[in-house]
Short mmCIF file of C-alpha atoms in Angstrom, two decimals:
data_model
loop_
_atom_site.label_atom_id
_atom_site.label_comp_id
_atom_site.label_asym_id
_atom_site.label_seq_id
_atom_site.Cartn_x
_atom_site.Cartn_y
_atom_site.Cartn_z
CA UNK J 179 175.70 60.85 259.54
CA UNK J 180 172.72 58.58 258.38
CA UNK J 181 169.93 60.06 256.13
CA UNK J 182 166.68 59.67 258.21
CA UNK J 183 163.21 60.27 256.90
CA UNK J 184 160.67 60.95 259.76
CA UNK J 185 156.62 61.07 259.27
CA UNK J 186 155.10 63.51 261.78
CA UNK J 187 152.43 61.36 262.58
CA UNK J 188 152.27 61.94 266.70
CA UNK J 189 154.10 62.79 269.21
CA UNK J 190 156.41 60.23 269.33
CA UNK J 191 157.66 61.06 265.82
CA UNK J 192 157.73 64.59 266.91
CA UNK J 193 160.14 63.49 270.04
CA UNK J 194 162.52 61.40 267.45
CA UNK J 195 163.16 64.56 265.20
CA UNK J 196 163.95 66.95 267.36
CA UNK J 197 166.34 64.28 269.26
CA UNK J 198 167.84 63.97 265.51
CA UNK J 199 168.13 67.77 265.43
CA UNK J 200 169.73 67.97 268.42
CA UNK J 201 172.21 65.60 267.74
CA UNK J 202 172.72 66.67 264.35
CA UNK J 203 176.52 67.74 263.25
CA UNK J 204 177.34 71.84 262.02
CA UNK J 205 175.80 72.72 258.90
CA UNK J 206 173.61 69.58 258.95
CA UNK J 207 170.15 70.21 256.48
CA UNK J 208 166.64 69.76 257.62
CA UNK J 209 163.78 69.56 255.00
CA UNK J 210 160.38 69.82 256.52
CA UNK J 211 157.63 69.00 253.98
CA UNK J 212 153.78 68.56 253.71
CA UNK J 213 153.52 64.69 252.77
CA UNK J 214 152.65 63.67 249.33
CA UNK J 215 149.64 62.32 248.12
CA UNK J 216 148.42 58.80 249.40
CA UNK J 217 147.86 55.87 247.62
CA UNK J 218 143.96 55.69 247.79
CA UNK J 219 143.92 59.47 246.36
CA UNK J 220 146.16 58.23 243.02
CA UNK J 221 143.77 55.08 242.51
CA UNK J 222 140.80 57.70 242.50
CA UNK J 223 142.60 60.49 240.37
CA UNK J 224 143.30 57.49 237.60
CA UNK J 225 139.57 56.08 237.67
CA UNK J 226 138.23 59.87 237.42
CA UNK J 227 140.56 60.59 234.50
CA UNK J 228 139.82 57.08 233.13
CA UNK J 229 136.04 58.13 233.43
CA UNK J 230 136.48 61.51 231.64
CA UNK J 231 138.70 59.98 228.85
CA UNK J 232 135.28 57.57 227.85
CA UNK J 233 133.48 60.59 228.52
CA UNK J 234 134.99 62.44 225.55
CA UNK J 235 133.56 65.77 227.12
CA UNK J 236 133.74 68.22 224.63
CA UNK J 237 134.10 66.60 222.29
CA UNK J 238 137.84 65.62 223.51
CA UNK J 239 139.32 62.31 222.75
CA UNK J 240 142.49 62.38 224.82
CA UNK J 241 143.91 59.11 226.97
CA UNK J 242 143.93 59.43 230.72
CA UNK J 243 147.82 60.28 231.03
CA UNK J 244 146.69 63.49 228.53
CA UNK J 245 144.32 64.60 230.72
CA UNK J 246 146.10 64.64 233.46
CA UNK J 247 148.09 66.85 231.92
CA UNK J 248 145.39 69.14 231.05
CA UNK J 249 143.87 69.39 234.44
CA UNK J 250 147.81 69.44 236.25
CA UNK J 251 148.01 72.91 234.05
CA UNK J 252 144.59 73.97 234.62
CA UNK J 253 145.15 73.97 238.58
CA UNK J 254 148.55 75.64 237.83
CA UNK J 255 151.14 73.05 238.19
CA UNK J 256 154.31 72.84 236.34
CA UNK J 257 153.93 71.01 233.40
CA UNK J 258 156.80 70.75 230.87
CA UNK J 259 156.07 70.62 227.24
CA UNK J 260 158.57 69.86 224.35
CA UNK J 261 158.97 70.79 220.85
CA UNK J 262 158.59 67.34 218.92
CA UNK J 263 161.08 66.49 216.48
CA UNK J 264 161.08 66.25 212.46
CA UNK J 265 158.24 68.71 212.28
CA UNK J 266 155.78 66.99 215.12
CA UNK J 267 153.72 68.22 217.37
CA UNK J 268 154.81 69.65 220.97
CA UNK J 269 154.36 66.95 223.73
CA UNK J 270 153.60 67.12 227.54
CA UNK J 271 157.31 65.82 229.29
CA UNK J 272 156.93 66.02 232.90
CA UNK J 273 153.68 66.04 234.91
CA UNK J 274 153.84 63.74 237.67
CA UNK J 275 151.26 63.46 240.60
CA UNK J 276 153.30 61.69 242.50
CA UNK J 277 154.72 65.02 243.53
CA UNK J 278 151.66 66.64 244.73
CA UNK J 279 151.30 67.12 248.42
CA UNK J 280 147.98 65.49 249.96
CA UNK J 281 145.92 68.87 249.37
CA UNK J 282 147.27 69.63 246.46
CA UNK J 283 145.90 65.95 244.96
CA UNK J 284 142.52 66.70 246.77
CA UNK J 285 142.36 70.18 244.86
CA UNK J 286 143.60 68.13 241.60
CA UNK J 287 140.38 65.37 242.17
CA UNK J 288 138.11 68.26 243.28
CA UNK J 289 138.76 70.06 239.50
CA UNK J 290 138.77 67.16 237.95
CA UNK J 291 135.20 66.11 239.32
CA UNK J 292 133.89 69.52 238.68
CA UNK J 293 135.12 69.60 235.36
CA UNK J 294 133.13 66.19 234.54
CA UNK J 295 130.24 67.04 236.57
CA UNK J 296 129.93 70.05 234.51
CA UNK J 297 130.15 67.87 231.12
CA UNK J 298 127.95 65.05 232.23
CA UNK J 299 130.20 62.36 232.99
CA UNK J 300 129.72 59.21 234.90
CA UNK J 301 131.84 58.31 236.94
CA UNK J 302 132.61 54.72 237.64
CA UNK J 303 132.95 54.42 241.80
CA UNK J 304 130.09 56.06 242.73
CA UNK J 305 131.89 58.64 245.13
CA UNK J 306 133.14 61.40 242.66
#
């Protein structure tokens, strides 16, 4: 059986999964999922974190990549850290955005411009 990947966009996309499920074989899997987050809601998430990283709210001085991290915990996503080696410091492993669904990115950018609102910053598009 072929591996098909359908976007539920309208009806007609509707139409071409269920004809896949009904022509699907015995014990045949079916993931339905909430999409993940778009390409225009990454480019803002990396200018906001960019924004707070010159920022240094706080008092922080932490790249972009490290504060995603921070807020990714703070709204209670996974985020693995590991035990560095030869006596350093934990690091953050595994925190990727790309896995977010569309709302959960637009509760991500909604923290994150809270959190800088809060501390003053300025953000660089003029939207946040």
């Amino acid at each position: 059986m072929t591996r098909h990947t359908v976007i539920l966009a309208a009806p007609r996309q509707r139409d071409f999964a269920h004809r896949l499920i009904d022509a699907a074989p015995d014990n045949a899997v079916v993931t339905v999922k909430e999409g993940t987050r778009s390409l225009d809601q990454n480019a803002k998430m990396w200018a906001m974190l960019t924004d707070v990283s010159r920022a240094k709210p706080e008092g922080r001085t932490m790249r972009p990549d490290l504060w995603k991290c921070a807020f990714m915990a703070a709204c209670g996503h996974e985020v693995e850290i590991i035990n560095g080696i030869d006596g350093n410091p934990p690091f953050p492993a595994d925190y990727r955005s790309s896995r977010l669904s569309k709302r959960e990115m637009a509760d991500l950018i909604t923290f994150i411009q809270e959190y800088g609102d809060r501390h003053g910053v300025r953000w660089s598009d003029g939207d946040a």
